[in-house]
mmCIF file of C-alpha atoms and ligand atoms in Angstrom:
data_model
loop_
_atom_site.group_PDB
_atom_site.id
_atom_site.type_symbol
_atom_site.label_atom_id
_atom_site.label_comp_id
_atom_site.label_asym_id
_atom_site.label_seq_id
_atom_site.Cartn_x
_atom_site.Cartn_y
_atom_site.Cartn_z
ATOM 1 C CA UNK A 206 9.372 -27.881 6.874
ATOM 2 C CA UNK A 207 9.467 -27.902 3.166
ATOM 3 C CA UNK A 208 6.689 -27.047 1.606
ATOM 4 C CA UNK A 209 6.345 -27.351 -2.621
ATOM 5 C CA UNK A 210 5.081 -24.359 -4.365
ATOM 6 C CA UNK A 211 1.798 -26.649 -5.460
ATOM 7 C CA UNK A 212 1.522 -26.916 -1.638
ATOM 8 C CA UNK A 213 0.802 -23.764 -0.474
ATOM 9 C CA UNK A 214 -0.672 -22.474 -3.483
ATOM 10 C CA UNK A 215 -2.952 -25.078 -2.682
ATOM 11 C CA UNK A 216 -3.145 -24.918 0.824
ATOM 12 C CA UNK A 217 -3.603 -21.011 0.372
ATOM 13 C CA UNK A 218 -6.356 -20.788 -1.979
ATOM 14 C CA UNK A 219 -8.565 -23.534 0.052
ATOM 15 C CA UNK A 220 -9.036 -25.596 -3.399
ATOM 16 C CA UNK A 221 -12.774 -27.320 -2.185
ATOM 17 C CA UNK A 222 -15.044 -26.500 -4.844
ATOM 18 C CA UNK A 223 -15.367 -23.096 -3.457
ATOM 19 C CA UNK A 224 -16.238 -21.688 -6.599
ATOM 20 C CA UNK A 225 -19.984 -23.107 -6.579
ATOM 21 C CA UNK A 226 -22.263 -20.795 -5.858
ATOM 22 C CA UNK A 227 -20.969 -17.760 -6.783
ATOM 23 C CA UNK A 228 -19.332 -18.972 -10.189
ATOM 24 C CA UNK A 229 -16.473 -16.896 -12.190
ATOM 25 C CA UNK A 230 -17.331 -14.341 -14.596
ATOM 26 C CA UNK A 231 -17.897 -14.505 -18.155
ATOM 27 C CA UNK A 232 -15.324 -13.809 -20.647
ATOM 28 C CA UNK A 233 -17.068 -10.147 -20.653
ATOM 29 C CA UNK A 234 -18.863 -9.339 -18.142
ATOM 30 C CA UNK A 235 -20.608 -6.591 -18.065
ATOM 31 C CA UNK A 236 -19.366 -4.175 -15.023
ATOM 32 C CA UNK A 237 -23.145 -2.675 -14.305
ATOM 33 C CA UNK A 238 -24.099 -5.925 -13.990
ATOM 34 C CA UNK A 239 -21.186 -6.512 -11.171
ATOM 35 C CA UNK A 240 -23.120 -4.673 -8.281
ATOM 36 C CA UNK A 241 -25.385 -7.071 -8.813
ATOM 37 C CA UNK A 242 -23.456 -9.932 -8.992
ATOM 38 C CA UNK A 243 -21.717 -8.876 -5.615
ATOM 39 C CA UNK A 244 -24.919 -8.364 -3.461
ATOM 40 C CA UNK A 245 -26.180 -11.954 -4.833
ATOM 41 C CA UNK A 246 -23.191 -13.549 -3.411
ATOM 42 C CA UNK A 247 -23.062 -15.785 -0.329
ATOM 43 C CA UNK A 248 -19.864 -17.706 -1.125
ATOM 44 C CA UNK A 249 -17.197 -16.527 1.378
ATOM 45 C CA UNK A 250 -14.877 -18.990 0.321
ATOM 46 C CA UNK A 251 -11.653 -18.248 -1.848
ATOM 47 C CA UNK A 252 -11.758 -19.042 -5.531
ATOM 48 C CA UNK A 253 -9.521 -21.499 -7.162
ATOM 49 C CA UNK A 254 -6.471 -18.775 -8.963
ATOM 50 C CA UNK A 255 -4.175 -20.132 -11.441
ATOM 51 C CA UNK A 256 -1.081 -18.961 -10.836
ATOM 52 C CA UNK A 257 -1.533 -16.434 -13.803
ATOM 53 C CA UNK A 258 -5.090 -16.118 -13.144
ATOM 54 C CA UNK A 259 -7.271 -14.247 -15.756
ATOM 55 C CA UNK A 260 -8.478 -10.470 -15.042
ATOM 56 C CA UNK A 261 -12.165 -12.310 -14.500
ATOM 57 C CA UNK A 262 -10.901 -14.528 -11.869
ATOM 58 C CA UNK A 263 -8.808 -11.847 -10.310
ATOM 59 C CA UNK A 264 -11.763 -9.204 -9.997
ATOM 60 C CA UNK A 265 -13.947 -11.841 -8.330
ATOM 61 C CA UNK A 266 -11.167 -12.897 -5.716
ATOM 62 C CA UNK A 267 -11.183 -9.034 -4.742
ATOM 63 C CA UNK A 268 -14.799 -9.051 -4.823
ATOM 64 C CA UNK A 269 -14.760 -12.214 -2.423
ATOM 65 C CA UNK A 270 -12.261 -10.659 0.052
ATOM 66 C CA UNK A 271 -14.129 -7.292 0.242
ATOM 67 C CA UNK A 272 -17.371 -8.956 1.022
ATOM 68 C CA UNK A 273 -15.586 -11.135 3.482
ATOM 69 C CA UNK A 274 -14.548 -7.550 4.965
ATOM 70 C CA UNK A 275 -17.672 -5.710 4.957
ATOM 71 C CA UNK A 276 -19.368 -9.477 6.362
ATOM 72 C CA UNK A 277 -16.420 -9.179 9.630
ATOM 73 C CA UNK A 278 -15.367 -12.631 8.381
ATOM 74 C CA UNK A 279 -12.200 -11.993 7.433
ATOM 75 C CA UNK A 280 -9.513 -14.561 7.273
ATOM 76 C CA UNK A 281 -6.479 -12.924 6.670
ATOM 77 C CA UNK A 282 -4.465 -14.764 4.428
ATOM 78 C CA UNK A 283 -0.955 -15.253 3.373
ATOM 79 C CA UNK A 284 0.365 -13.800 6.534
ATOM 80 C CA UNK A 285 1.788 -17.156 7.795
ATOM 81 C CA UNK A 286 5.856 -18.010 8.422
ATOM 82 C CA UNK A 287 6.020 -21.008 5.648
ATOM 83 C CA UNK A 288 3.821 -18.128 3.384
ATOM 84 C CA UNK A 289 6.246 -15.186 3.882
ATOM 85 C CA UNK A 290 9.309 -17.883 3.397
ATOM 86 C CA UNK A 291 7.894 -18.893 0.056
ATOM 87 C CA UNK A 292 7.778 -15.326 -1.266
ATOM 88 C CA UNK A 293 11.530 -14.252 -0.694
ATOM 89 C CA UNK A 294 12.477 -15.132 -4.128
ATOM 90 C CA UNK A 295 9.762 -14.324 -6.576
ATOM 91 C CA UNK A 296 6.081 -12.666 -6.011
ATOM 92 C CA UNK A 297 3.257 -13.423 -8.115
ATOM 93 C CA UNK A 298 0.481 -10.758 -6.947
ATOM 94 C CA UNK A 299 -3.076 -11.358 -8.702
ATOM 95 C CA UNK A 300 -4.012 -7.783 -8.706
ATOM 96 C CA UNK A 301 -2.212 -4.238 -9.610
ATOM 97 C CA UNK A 302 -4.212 -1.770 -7.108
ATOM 98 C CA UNK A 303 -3.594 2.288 -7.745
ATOM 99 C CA UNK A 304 -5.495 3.556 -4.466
ATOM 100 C CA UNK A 305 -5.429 6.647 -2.368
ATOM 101 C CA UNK A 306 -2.893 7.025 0.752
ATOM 102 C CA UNK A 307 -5.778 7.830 2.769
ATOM 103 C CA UNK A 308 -4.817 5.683 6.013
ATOM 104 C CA UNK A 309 -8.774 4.555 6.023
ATOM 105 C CA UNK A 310 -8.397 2.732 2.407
ATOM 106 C CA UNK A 311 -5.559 -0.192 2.745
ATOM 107 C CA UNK A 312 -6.239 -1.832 -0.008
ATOM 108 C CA UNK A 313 -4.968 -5.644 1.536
ATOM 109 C CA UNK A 314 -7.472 -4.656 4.218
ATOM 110 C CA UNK A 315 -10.231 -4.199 2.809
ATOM 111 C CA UNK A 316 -10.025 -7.113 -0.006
ATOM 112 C CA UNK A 317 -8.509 -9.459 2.831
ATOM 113 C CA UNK A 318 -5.634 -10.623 1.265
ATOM 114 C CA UNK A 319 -1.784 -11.071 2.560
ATOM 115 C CA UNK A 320 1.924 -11.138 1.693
ATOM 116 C CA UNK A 321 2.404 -11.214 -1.957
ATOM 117 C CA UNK A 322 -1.110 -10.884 -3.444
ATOM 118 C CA UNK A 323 -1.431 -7.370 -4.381
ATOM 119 C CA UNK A 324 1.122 -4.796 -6.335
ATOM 120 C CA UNK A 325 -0.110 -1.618 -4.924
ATOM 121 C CA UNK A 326 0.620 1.885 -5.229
ATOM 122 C CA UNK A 327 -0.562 4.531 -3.297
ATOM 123 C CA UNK A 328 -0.382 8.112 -4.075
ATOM 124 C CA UNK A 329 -3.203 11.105 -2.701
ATOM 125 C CA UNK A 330 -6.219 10.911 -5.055
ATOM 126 C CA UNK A 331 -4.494 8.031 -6.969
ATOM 127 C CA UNK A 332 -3.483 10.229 -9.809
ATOM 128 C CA UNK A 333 -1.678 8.575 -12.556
ATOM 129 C CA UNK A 334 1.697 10.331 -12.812
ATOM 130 C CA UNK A 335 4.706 8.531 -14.708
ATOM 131 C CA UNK A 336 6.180 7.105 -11.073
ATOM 132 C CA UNK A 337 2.986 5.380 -10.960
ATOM 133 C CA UNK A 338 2.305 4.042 -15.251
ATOM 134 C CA UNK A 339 6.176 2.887 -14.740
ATOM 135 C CA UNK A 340 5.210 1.075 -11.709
ATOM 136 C CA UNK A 341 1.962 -0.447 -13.127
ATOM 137 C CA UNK A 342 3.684 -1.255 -16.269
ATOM 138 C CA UNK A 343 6.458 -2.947 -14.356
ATOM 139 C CA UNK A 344 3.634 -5.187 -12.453
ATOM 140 C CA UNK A 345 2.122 -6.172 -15.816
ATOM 141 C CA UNK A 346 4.967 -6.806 -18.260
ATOM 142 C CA UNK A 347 7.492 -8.488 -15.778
ATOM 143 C CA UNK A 348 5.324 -9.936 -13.331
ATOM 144 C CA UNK A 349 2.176 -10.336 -15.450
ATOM 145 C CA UNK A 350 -1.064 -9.605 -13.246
ATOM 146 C CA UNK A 351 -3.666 -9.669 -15.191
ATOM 147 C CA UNK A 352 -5.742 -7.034 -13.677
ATOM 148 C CA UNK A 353 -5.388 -2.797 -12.465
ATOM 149 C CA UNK A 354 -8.276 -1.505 -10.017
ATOM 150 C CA UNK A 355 -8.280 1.945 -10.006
ATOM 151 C CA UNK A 356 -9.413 2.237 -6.102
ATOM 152 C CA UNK A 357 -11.456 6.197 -5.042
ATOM 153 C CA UNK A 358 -12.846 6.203 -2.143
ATOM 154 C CA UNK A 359 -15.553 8.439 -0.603
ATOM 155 C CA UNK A 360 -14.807 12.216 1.193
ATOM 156 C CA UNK A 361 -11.426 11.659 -0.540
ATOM 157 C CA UNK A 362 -9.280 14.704 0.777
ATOM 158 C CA UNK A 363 -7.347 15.083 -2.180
ATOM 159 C CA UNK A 364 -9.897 15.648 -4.415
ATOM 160 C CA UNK A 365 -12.000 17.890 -2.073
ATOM 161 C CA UNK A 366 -8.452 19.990 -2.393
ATOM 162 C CA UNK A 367 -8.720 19.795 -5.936
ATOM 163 C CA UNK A 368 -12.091 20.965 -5.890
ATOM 164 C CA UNK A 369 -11.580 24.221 -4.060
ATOM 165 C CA UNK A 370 -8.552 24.995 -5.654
ATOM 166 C CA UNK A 371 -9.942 24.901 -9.048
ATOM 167 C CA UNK A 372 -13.843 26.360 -8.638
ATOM 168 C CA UNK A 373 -13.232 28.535 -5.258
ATOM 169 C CA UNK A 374 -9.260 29.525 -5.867
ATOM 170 C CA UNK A 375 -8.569 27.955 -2.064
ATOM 171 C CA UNK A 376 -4.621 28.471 -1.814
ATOM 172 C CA UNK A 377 -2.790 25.546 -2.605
ATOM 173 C CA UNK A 378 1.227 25.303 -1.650
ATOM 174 C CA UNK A 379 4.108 23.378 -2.361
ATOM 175 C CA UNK A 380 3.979 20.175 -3.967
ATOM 176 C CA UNK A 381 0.495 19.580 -3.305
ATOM 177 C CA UNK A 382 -0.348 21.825 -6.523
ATOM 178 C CA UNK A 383 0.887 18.597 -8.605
ATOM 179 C CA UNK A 384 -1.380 16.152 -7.268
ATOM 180 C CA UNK A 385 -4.004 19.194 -7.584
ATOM 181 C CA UNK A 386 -2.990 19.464 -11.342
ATOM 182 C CA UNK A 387 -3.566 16.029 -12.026
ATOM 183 C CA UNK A 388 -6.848 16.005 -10.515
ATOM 184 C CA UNK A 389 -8.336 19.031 -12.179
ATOM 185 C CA UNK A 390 -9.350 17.324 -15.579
ATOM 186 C CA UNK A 391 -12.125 15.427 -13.195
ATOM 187 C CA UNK A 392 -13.052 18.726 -11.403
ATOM 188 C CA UNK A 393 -13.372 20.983 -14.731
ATOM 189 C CA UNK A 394 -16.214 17.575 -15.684
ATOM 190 C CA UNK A 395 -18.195 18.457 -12.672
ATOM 191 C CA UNK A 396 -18.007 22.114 -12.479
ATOM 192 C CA UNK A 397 -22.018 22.436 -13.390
ATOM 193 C CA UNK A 398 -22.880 19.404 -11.164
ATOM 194 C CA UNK A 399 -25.052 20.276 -8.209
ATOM 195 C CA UNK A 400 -25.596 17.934 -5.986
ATOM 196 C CA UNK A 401 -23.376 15.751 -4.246
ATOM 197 C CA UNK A 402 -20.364 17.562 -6.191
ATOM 198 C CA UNK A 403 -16.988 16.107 -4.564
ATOM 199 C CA UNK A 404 -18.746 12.737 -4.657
ATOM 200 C CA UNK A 405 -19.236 13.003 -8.507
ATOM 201 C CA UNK A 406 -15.899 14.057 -8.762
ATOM 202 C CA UNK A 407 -14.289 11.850 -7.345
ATOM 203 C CA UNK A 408 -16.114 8.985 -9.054
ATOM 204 C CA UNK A 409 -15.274 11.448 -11.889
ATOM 205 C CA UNK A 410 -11.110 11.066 -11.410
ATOM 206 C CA UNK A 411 -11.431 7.474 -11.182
ATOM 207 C CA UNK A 412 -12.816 7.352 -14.272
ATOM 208 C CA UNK A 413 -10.177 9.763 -15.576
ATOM 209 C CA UNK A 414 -7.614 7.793 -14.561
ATOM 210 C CA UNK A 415 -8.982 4.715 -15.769
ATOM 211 C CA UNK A 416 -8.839 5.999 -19.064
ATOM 212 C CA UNK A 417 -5.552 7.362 -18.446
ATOM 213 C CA UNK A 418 -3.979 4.170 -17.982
ATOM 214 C CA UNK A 419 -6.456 2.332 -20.579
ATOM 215 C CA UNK A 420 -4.656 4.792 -23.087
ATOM 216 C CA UNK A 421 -1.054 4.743 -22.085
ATOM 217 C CA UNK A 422 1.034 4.016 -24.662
ATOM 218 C CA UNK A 423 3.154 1.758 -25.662
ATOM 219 C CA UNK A 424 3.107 -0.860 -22.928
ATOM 220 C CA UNK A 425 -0.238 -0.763 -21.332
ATOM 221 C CA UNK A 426 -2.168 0.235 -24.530
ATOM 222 C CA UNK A 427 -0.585 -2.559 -25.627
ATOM 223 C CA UNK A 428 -1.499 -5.513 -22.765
ATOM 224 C CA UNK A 429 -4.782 -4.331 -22.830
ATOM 225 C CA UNK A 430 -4.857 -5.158 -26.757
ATOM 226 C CA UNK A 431 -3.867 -8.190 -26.301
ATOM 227 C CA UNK A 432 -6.087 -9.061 -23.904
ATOM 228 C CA UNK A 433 -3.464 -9.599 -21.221
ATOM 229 C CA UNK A 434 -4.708 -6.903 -19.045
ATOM 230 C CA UNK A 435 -7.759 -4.530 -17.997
ATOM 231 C CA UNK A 436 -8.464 -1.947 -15.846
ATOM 232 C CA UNK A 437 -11.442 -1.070 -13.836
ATOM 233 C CA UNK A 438 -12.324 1.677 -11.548
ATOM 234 C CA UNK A 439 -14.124 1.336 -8.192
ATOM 235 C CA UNK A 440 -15.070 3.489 -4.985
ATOM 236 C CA UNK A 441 -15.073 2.298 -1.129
ATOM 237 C CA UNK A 442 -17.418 3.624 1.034
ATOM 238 C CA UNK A 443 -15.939 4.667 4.303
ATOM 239 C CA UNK A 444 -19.155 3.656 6.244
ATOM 240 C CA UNK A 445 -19.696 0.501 5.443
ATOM 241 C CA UNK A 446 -16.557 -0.774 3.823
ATOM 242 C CA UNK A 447 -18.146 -2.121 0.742
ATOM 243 C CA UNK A 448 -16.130 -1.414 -2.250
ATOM 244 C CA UNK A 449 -18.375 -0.335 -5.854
ATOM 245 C CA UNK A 450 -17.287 -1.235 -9.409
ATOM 246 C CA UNK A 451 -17.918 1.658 -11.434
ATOM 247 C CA UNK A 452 -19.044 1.272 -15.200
ATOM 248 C CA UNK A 453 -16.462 3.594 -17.044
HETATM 249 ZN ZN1 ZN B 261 -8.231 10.103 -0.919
#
């Protein structure tokens, strides 16, 4: 069967209105104001996506798909035959995620999407090495999604690691010390924090790596002046599968 490429974006995104209720963002919207936003929502349906959709509309299909997730109504999209078939010869993913390899934060999991909808790359602790810039560059430049979540996630092993490698001197070996490296600049922000330490850094190396990408130079730097990309940093609980928005 031949399907157009109006037809399934169609058929895929459910186009029924299914933006009342909920609404899209404005131009700016304010991130502490997102949490918010998220628990006042009772839309599950998908959002109508251009198919260059802005970073707004982007953000609020991941913020549809998680609470879809943490609501067990999932609906797991784009996993069809005619779906995969349409993909062979070009992708056009909505959303760049950097996220931990922990296997308890898949990223298409937890925001409910499919086949072609997210560019993700994985790495322990999602540090921002050049592998990974190169890859998010690639994403936004060439394939032009609109939108990088930095993804932590909570009792993230990585950064526990980091943590007693850098205030207790735990041994670290082989190439493990990289990832450890990268991570430290978070740890060394938390070092007089008393409670809840790991958690605060790892909301900590999010935000470090936020601002890592939000300053590299020249491509993203450059997007992001333009307005043709942001980046935002969030943390998943492992309990109840609810992903947070952090204000950076
Ligand atoms: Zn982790």
């Amino acid at each position: 069967m031949a399907l157009s490429r109006r037809d399934l974006l169609f058929a895929a995104l459910g186009l029924a209105g299914g933006a009342a209720g909920t609404g899209l963002f404005h131009a700016f919207w304010p991130l502490h104001d997102l949490n918010h936003r998220i628990a006042a929502s009772s839309n599950h349906a998908l959002h109508a996506v251009a198919e260059v959709p802005s970073a707004q509309e982007a953000l609020q299909r991941l913020v549809d798909g998680n609470k879809r997730f943490v609501d067990n109504h999932l609906q797991h999209p784009h996993c069809q035959n005619h779906w995969r078939e349409s993909l062979a010869q070009e992708q056009h993913p909505f959303a760049i995620v950097l996220g931990c390899s922990d296997s308890r934060v898949p990223p298409e999991i937890i925001f409910d999407e499919g086949l072609g909808d997210l560019f993700v790359i994985r790495q322990a602790g999602h540090v921002a090495d050049d592998d990974t810039i190169g890859s998010i560059e690639y994403a936004a430049e060439h394939l032009h999604v609109p939108l990088v979540v930095v993804l932590g996630h909570e009792s993230c092993g990585a950064v526990t690691a980091a943590l007693g490698a850098v205030l207790h001197d735990e041994p670290i070996e082989g190439h493990v010390l990289r990832i450890v490296d990268d991570i430290s600049p978070a740890i060394h922000e938390v070092r007089e924090v008393q409670q809840n330490q790991l958690d605060a850094a790892i909301r900590a190396n999010v935000r470090a790596v936020v601002r890592k990408l939000t300053e590299s130079g020249p491509v993203l730097r450059s997007l992001i002046r333009k307005q043709k990309l942001r980046v935002v940093g969030s943390y998943y609980n492992l309990h109840s599968g609810a992903v947070e928005w952090l204000t950076i």
